[in-house]
Amino acid sequence: EIAFSQDDFWNAQFAQLWEETEFVDPLKGERLKEEGMRALKRGDISSLRTIVWDLYRLLPTWQQGKLDMRFSDAGLKRTRGQG
């Protein structure tokens, strides 16, 4: 839970998702990446959190599994509504 309250955690998650190229909806993924960059520039971490989750949901299932460990380690379990 502590990691999820840290701005750096969300910045790092976004940076990792920024590098991803395989989204189930590539156009939406690119739009979200651009929106995320704008949120970073504004310092709007609340919006960035939402964008990170939206990008996460666009990952293929096999990619989500790789990130599930990181989110679980931070104390957050993925629920049906979050992926």
Tab-separated table of N, CA, C and O in Angstrom:
chain	number	residue	atom	x	y	z
A	1	GLU	N	0.815	-1.195	0.000
A	1	GLU	CA	0.000	0.000	0.000
A	1	GLU	C	0.858	1.258	0.000
A	1	GLU	O	0.476	2.257	-0.583
A	2	ILE	N	1.998	1.171	0.674
A	2	ILE	CA	2.866	2.341	0.726
A	2	ILE	C	3.328	2.717	-0.670
A	2	ILE	O	3.326	3.885	-1.037
A	3	ALA	N	3.709	1.717	-1.466
A	3	ALA	CA	4.181	2.001	-2.830
A	3	ALA	C	3.110	2.717	-3.630
A	3	ALA	O	3.407	3.633	-4.401
A	4	PHE	N	1.851	2.316	-3.463
A	4	PHE	CA	0.769	2.923	-4.220
A	4	PHE	C	0.500	4.364	-3.816
A	4	PHE	O	-0.139	5.100	-4.548
A	5	SER	N	0.996	4.758	-2.657
A	5	SER	CA	0.797	6.144	-2.233
A	5	SER	C	1.954	7.038	-2.692
A	5	SER	O	1.891	8.249	-2.505
A	6	GLN	N	2.960	6.441	-3.288
A	6	GLN	CA	4.134	7.190	-3.724
A	6	GLN	C	4.012	7.582	-5.193
A	6	GLN	O	3.762	6.742	-6.048
A	7	ASP	N	4.220	8.849	-5.475
A	7	ASP	CA	4.169	9.334	-6.854
A	7	ASP	C	5.173	8.600	-7.733
A	7	ASP	O	4.892	8.289	-8.894
A	8	ASP	N	6.344	8.304	-7.187
A	8	ASP	CA	7.387	7.630	-7.971
A	8	ASP	C	6.937	6.256	-8.461
A	8	ASP	O	7.338	5.812	-9.533
A	9	PHE	N	6.120	5.574	-7.657
A	9	PHE	CA	5.608	4.263	-8.081
A	9	PHE	C	4.808	4.409	-9.367
A	9	PHE	O	4.999	3.669	-10.332
A	10	TRP	N	3.906	5.388	-9.401
A	10	TRP	CA	3.055	5.579	-10.571
A	10	TRP	C	3.861	6.080	-11.760
A	10	TRP	O	3.601	5.690	-12.902
A	11	ASN	N	4.851	6.920	-11.499
A	11	ASN	CA	5.730	7.371	-12.577
A	11	ASN	C	6.465	6.177	-13.187
A	11	ASN	O	6.573	6.066	-14.412
A	12	ALA	N	6.961	5.284	-12.345
A	12	ALA	CA	7.690	4.111	-12.827
A	12	ALA	C	6.769	3.162	-13.597
A	12	ALA	O	7.166	2.608	-14.631
A	13	GLN	N	5.542	2.970	-13.087
A	13	GLN	CA	4.609	2.088	-13.792
A	13	GLN	C	4.265	2.656	-15.161
A	13	GLN	O	4.192	1.929	-16.155
A	14	PHE	N	4.059	3.966	-15.206
A	14	PHE	CA	3.748	4.591	-16.486
A	14	PHE	C	4.941	4.466	-17.438
A	14	PHE	O	4.766	4.152	-18.613
A	15	ALA	N	6.146	4.680	-16.928
A	15	ALA	CA	7.341	4.563	-17.769
A	15	ALA	C	7.453	3.162	-18.355
A	15	ALA	O	7.795	2.996	-19.531
A	16	GLN	N	7.135	2.155	-17.548
A	16	GLN	CA	7.195	0.781	-18.046
A	16	GLN	C	6.128	0.551	-19.111
A	16	GLN	O	6.389	-0.043	-20.158
A	17	LEU	N	4.919	1.024	-18.855
A	17	LEU	CA	3.841	0.848	-19.825
A	17	LEU	C	4.080	1.678	-21.085
A	17	LEU	O	3.634	1.304	-22.169
A	18	TRP	N	4.778	2.794	-20.953
A	18	TRP	CA	5.115	3.636	-22.103
A	18	TRP	C	5.926	2.829	-23.126
A	18	TRP	O	5.772	2.997	-24.329
A	19	GLU	N	6.772	1.931	-22.628
A	19	GLU	CA	7.630	1.123	-23.491
A	19	GLU	C	6.884	-0.025	-24.174
A	19	GLU	O	7.381	-0.578	-25.144
A	20	GLU	N	5.719	-0.363	-23.647
A	20	GLU	CA	4.954	-1.472	-24.219
A	20	GLU	C	4.444	-1.110	-25.607
A	20	GLU	O	4.048	0.023	-25.865
A	21	THR	N	4.460	-2.094	-26.479
A	21	THR	CA	3.961	-1.887	-27.834
A	21	THR	C	2.793	-2.796	-28.164
A	21	THR	O	2.138	-2.604	-29.171
A	22	GLU	N	2.548	-3.788	-27.312
A	22	GLU	CA	1.478	-4.741	-27.574
A	22	GLU	C	0.279	-4.458	-26.683
A	22	GLU	O	0.255	-4.830	-25.521
A	23	PHE	N	-0.682	-3.785	-27.257
A	23	PHE	CA	-1.951	-3.546	-26.573
A	23	PHE	C	-3.058	-4.180	-27.399
A	23	PHE	O	-2.955	-4.240	-28.623
A	24	VAL	N	-4.120	-4.617	-26.751
A	24	VAL	CA	-5.227	-5.214	-27.491
A	24	VAL	C	-5.925	-4.180	-28.363
A	24	VAL	O	-6.534	-4.525	-29.374
A	25	ASP	N	-5.835	-2.914	-27.993
A	25	ASP	CA	-6.344	-1.803	-28.806
A	25	ASP	C	-5.202	-0.789	-28.938
A	25	ASP	O	-5.070	0.120	-28.121
A	26	PRO	N	-4.349	-0.965	-29.962
A	26	PRO	CA	-3.149	-0.125	-30.093
A	26	PRO	C	-3.439	1.379	-30.173
A	26	PRO	O	-2.697	2.170	-29.590
A	27	LEU	N	-4.494	1.774	-30.860
A	27	LEU	CA	-4.807	3.204	-30.975
A	27	LEU	C	-5.169	3.804	-29.625
A	27	LEU	O	-4.718	4.893	-29.261
A	28	LYS	N	-5.990	3.085	-28.882
A	28	LYS	CA	-6.365	3.565	-27.542
A	28	LYS	C	-5.138	3.602	-26.637
A	28	LYS	O	-4.969	4.528	-25.850
A	29	GLY	N	-4.271	2.606	-26.773
A	29	GLY	CA	-3.043	2.582	-25.991
A	29	GLY	C	-2.185	3.807	-26.256
A	29	GLY	O	-1.668	4.432	-25.326
A	30	GLU	N	-2.046	4.171	-27.522
A	30	GLU	CA	-1.240	5.353	-27.865
A	30	GLU	C	-1.878	6.632	-27.342
A	30	GLU	O	-1.185	7.525	-26.854
A	31	ARG	N	-3.201	6.719	-27.427
A	31	ARG	CA	-3.895	7.903	-26.890
A	31	ARG	C	-3.679	8.022	-25.385
A	31	ARG	O	-3.443	9.105	-24.861
A	32	LEU	N	-3.767	6.882	-24.702
A	32	LEU	CA	-3.567	6.896	-23.250
A	32	LEU	C	-2.129	7.265	-22.888
A	32	LEU	O	-1.887	7.966	-21.904
A	33	LYS	N	-1.178	6.804	-23.678
A	33	LYS	CA	0.219	7.178	-23.430
A	33	LYS	C	0.401	8.690	-23.542
A	33	LYS	O	1.059	9.315	-22.704
A	34	GLU	N	-0.193	9.279	-24.571
A	34	GLU	CA	-0.090	10.729	-24.740
A	34	GLU	C	-0.778	11.461	-23.590
A	34	GLU	O	-0.261	12.454	-23.070
A	35	GLU	N	-1.929	10.961	-23.188
A	35	GLU	CA	-2.651	11.561	-22.059
A	35	GLU	C	-1.817	11.444	-20.784
A	35	GLU	O	-1.766	12.361	-19.964
A	36	GLY	N	-1.152	10.312	-20.625
A	36	GLY	CA	-0.286	10.105	-19.467
A	36	GLY	C	0.880	11.084	-19.444
A	36	GLY	O	1.255	11.596	-18.379
A	37	MET	N	1.455	11.355	-20.605
A	37	MET	CA	2.554	12.328	-20.673
A	37	MET	C	2.060	13.718	-20.263
A	37	MET	O	2.764	14.433	-19.545
A	38	ARG	N	0.858	14.063	-20.696
A	38	ARG	CA	0.296	15.364	-20.299
A	38	ARG	C	0.068	15.414	-18.787
A	38	ARG	O	0.342	16.421	-18.132
A	39	ALA	N	-0.426	14.299	-18.226
A	39	ALA	CA	-0.648	14.233	-16.775
A	39	ALA	C	0.674	14.373	-16.028
A	39	ALA	O	0.743	15.074	-15.009
A	40	LEU	N	1.721	13.740	-16.525
A	40	LEU	CA	3.037	13.871	-15.899
A	40	LEU	C	3.509	15.316	-15.912
A	40	LEU	O	4.006	15.822	-14.901
A	41	LYS	N	3.357	15.967	-17.035
A	41	LYS	CA	3.800	17.357	-17.159
A	41	LYS	C	3.041	18.277	-16.206
A	41	LYS	O	3.594	19.240	-15.694
A	42	ARG	N	1.757	17.949	-15.971
A	42	ARG	CA	0.942	18.748	-15.042
A	42	ARG	C	1.191	18.362	-13.594
A	42	ARG	O	0.746	19.045	-12.673
A	43	GLY	N	1.847	17.216	-13.386
A	43	GLY	CA	2.023	16.712	-12.027
A	43	GLY	C	0.736	16.134	-11.468
A	43	GLY	O	0.536	16.090	-10.257
A	44	ASP	N	-0.147	15.674	-12.343
A	44	ASP	CA	-1.463	15.157	-11.972
A	44	ASP	C	-1.386	13.640	-11.758
A	44	ASP	O	-1.706	12.855	-12.645
A	45	ILE	N	-0.932	13.238	-10.580
A	45	ILE	CA	-0.732	11.823	-10.277
A	45	ILE	C	-2.059	11.074	-10.201
A	45	ILE	O	-2.139	9.907	-10.575
A	46	SER	N	-3.099	11.728	-9.766
A	46	SER	CA	-4.413	11.085	-9.715
A	46	SER	C	-4.834	10.618	-11.105
A	46	SER	O	-5.268	9.478	-11.285
A	47	SER	N	-4.696	11.482	-12.096
A	47	SER	CA	-5.021	11.100	-13.475
A	47	SER	C	-4.063	10.030	-13.973
A	47	SER	O	-4.461	9.102	-14.674
A	48	LEU	N	-2.789	10.145	-13.597
A	48	LEU	CA	-1.798	9.166	-14.036
A	48	LEU	C	-2.142	7.775	-13.526
A	48	LEU	O	-2.000	6.791	-14.246
A	49	ARG	N	-2.617	7.686	-12.286
A	49	ARG	CA	-3.029	6.380	-11.736
A	49	ARG	C	-4.110	5.748	-12.603
A	49	ARG	O	-4.049	4.563	-12.932
A	50	THR	N	-5.103	6.542	-12.950
A	50	THR	CA	-6.195	6.037	-13.787
A	50	THR	C	-5.661	5.587	-15.137
A	50	THR	O	-6.054	4.526	-15.648
A	51	ILE	N	-4.777	6.364	-15.711
A	51	ILE	CA	-4.210	6.032	-17.021
A	51	ILE	C	-3.383	4.755	-16.940
A	51	ILE	O	-3.461	3.897	-17.832
A	52	VAL	N	-2.611	4.595	-15.862
A	52	VAL	CA	-1.823	3.367	-15.692
A	52	VAL	C	-2.751	2.159	-15.669
A	52	VAL	O	-2.517	1.158	-16.344
A	53	TRP	N	-3.843	2.232	-14.904
A	53	TRP	CA	-4.778	1.111	-14.857
A	53	TRP	C	-5.436	0.877	-16.214
A	53	TRP	O	-5.627	-0.263	-16.625
A	54	ASP	N	-5.774	1.950	-16.915
A	54	ASP	CA	-6.384	1.798	-18.240
A	54	ASP	C	-5.414	1.141	-19.215
A	54	ASP	O	-5.804	0.270	-20.003
A	55	LEU	N	-4.153	1.545	-19.168
A	55	LEU	CA	-3.146	0.912	-20.029
A	55	LEU	C	-2.953	-0.551	-19.649
A	55	LEU	O	-2.834	-1.415	-20.511
A	56	TYR	N	-2.923	-0.811	-18.360
A	56	TYR	CA	-2.781	-2.186	-17.877
A	56	TYR	C	-3.886	-3.075	-18.441
A	56	TYR	O	-3.638	-4.179	-18.903
A	57	ARG	N	-5.106	-2.562	-18.415
A	57	ARG	CA	-6.251	-3.332	-18.925
A	57	ARG	C	-6.152	-3.601	-20.420
A	57	ARG	O	-6.781	-4.531	-20.922
A	58	LEU	N	-5.404	-2.785	-21.137
A	58	LEU	CA	-5.245	-2.968	-22.585
A	58	LEU	C	-4.143	-3.961	-22.942
A	58	LEU	O	-3.989	-4.318	-24.107
A	59	LEU	N	-3.381	-4.390	-21.948
A	59	LEU	CA	-2.324	-5.358	-22.228
A	59	LEU	C	-2.920	-6.729	-22.504
A	59	LEU	O	-3.952	-7.097	-21.914
A	60	PRO	N	-2.270	-7.505	-23.369
A	60	PRO	CA	-2.693	-8.898	-23.522
A	60	PRO	C	-2.554	-9.614	-22.175
A	60	PRO	O	-1.723	-9.230	-21.336
A	61	THR	N	-3.334	-10.642	-21.968
A	61	THR	CA	-3.351	-11.363	-20.696
A	61	THR	C	-1.962	-11.810	-20.268
A	61	THR	O	-1.599	-11.675	-19.097
A	62	TRP	N	-1.153	-12.298	-21.202
A	62	TRP	CA	0.178	-12.783	-20.828
A	62	TRP	C	1.058	-11.645	-20.310
A	62	TRP	O	1.896	-11.859	-19.451
A	63	GLN	N	0.865	-10.435	-20.819
A	63	GLN	CA	1.619	-9.276	-20.343
A	63	GLN	C	1.127	-8.843	-18.961
A	63	GLN	O	1.910	-8.423	-18.127
A	64	GLN	N	-0.172	-8.927	-18.744
A	64	GLN	CA	-0.722	-8.547	-17.445
A	64	GLN	C	-0.137	-9.423	-16.349
A	64	GLN	O	0.168	-8.943	-15.268
A	65	GLY	N	0.030	-10.695	-16.643
A	65	GLY	CA	0.579	-11.621	-15.653
A	65	GLY	C	1.945	-11.198	-15.164
A	65	GLY	O	2.275	-11.350	-13.985
A	66	LYS	N	2.756	-10.644	-16.054
A	66	LYS	CA	4.084	-10.178	-15.660
A	66	LYS	C	3.986	-9.019	-14.678
A	66	LYS	O	4.806	-8.898	-13.780
A	67	LEU	N	2.990	-8.163	-14.852
A	67	LEU	CA	2.843	-7.000	-13.976
A	67	LEU	C	2.067	-7.312	-12.709
A	67	LEU	O	2.201	-6.605	-11.719
A	68	ASP	N	1.256	-8.374	-12.728
A	68	ASP	CA	0.475	-8.726	-11.541
A	68	ASP	C	1.365	-8.911	-10.319
A	68	ASP	O	0.998	-8.521	-9.215
A	69	MET	N	2.549	-9.503	-10.510
A	69	MET	CA	3.459	-9.721	-9.390
A	69	MET	C	3.859	-8.389	-8.777
A	69	MET	O	3.892	-8.241	-7.568
A	70	ARG	N	4.159	-7.401	-9.592
A	70	ARG	CA	4.578	-6.098	-9.082
A	70	ARG	C	3.438	-5.453	-8.292
A	70	ARG	O	3.648	-4.909	-7.227
A	71	PHE	N	2.215	-5.503	-8.837
A	71	PHE	CA	1.086	-4.909	-8.145
A	71	PHE	C	0.782	-5.676	-6.860
A	71	PHE	O	0.486	-5.077	-5.844
A	72	SER	N	0.889	-6.994	-6.885
A	72	SER	CA	0.645	-7.787	-5.674
A	72	SER	C	1.679	-7.476	-4.612
A	72	SER	O	1.361	-7.360	-3.435
A	73	ASP	N	2.934	-7.345	-5.032
A	73	ASP	CA	3.991	-7.023	-4.085
A	73	ASP	C	3.743	-5.685	-3.411
A	73	ASP	O	4.181	-5.457	-2.291
A	74	ALA	N	3.050	-4.794	-4.103
A	74	ALA	CA	2.768	-3.474	-3.537
A	74	ALA	C	1.505	-3.494	-2.684
A	74	ALA	O	1.096	-2.476	-2.161
A	75	GLY	N	0.864	-4.662	-2.562
A	75	GLY	CA	-0.282	-4.783	-1.688
A	75	GLY	C	-1.625	-4.601	-2.357
A	75	GLY	O	-2.637	-4.499	-1.687
A	76	LEU	N	-1.656	-4.577	-3.674
A	76	LEU	CA	-2.915	-4.394	-4.380
A	76	LEU	C	-3.222	-5.643	-5.181
A	76	LEU	O	-2.387	-6.116	-5.939
A	77	LYS	N	-4.375	-6.166	-4.994
A	77	LYS	CA	-4.810	-7.324	-5.756
A	77	LYS	C	-5.684	-6.862	-6.907
A	77	LYS	O	-6.533	-5.995	-6.744
A	78	ARG	N	-5.459	-7.445	-8.062
A	78	ARG	CA	-6.280	-7.111	-9.220
A	78	ARG	C	-7.648	-7.724	-9.014
A	78	ARG	O	-7.772	-8.894	-8.642
A	79	THR	N	-8.690	-6.946	-9.233
A	79	THR	CA	-10.049	-7.452	-9.123
A	79	THR	C	-10.654	-7.510	-10.499
A	79	THR	O	-10.117	-6.956	-11.460
A	80	ARG	N	-11.790	-8.147	-10.619
A	80	ARG	CA	-12.452	-8.234	-11.924
A	80	ARG	C	-12.682	-6.861	-12.525
A	80	ARG	O	-12.565	-6.678	-13.713
A	81	GLY	N	-13.004	-5.871	-11.730
A	81	GLY	CA	-13.249	-4.529	-12.224
A	81	GLY	C	-11.983	-3.798	-12.643
A	81	GLY	O	-12.037	-2.784	-13.290
A	82	GLN	N	-10.821	-4.355	-12.295
A	82	GLN	CA	-9.556	-3.703	-12.627
A	82	GLN	C	-8.761	-4.506	-13.630
A	82	GLN	O	-7.552	-4.445	-13.673
A	83	GLY	N	-9.381	-5.260	-14.458
A	83	GLY	CA	-8.631	-5.986	-15.466
A	83	GLY	C	-9.327	-7.208	-15.792
A	83	GLY	O	-9.221	-8.054	-16.449
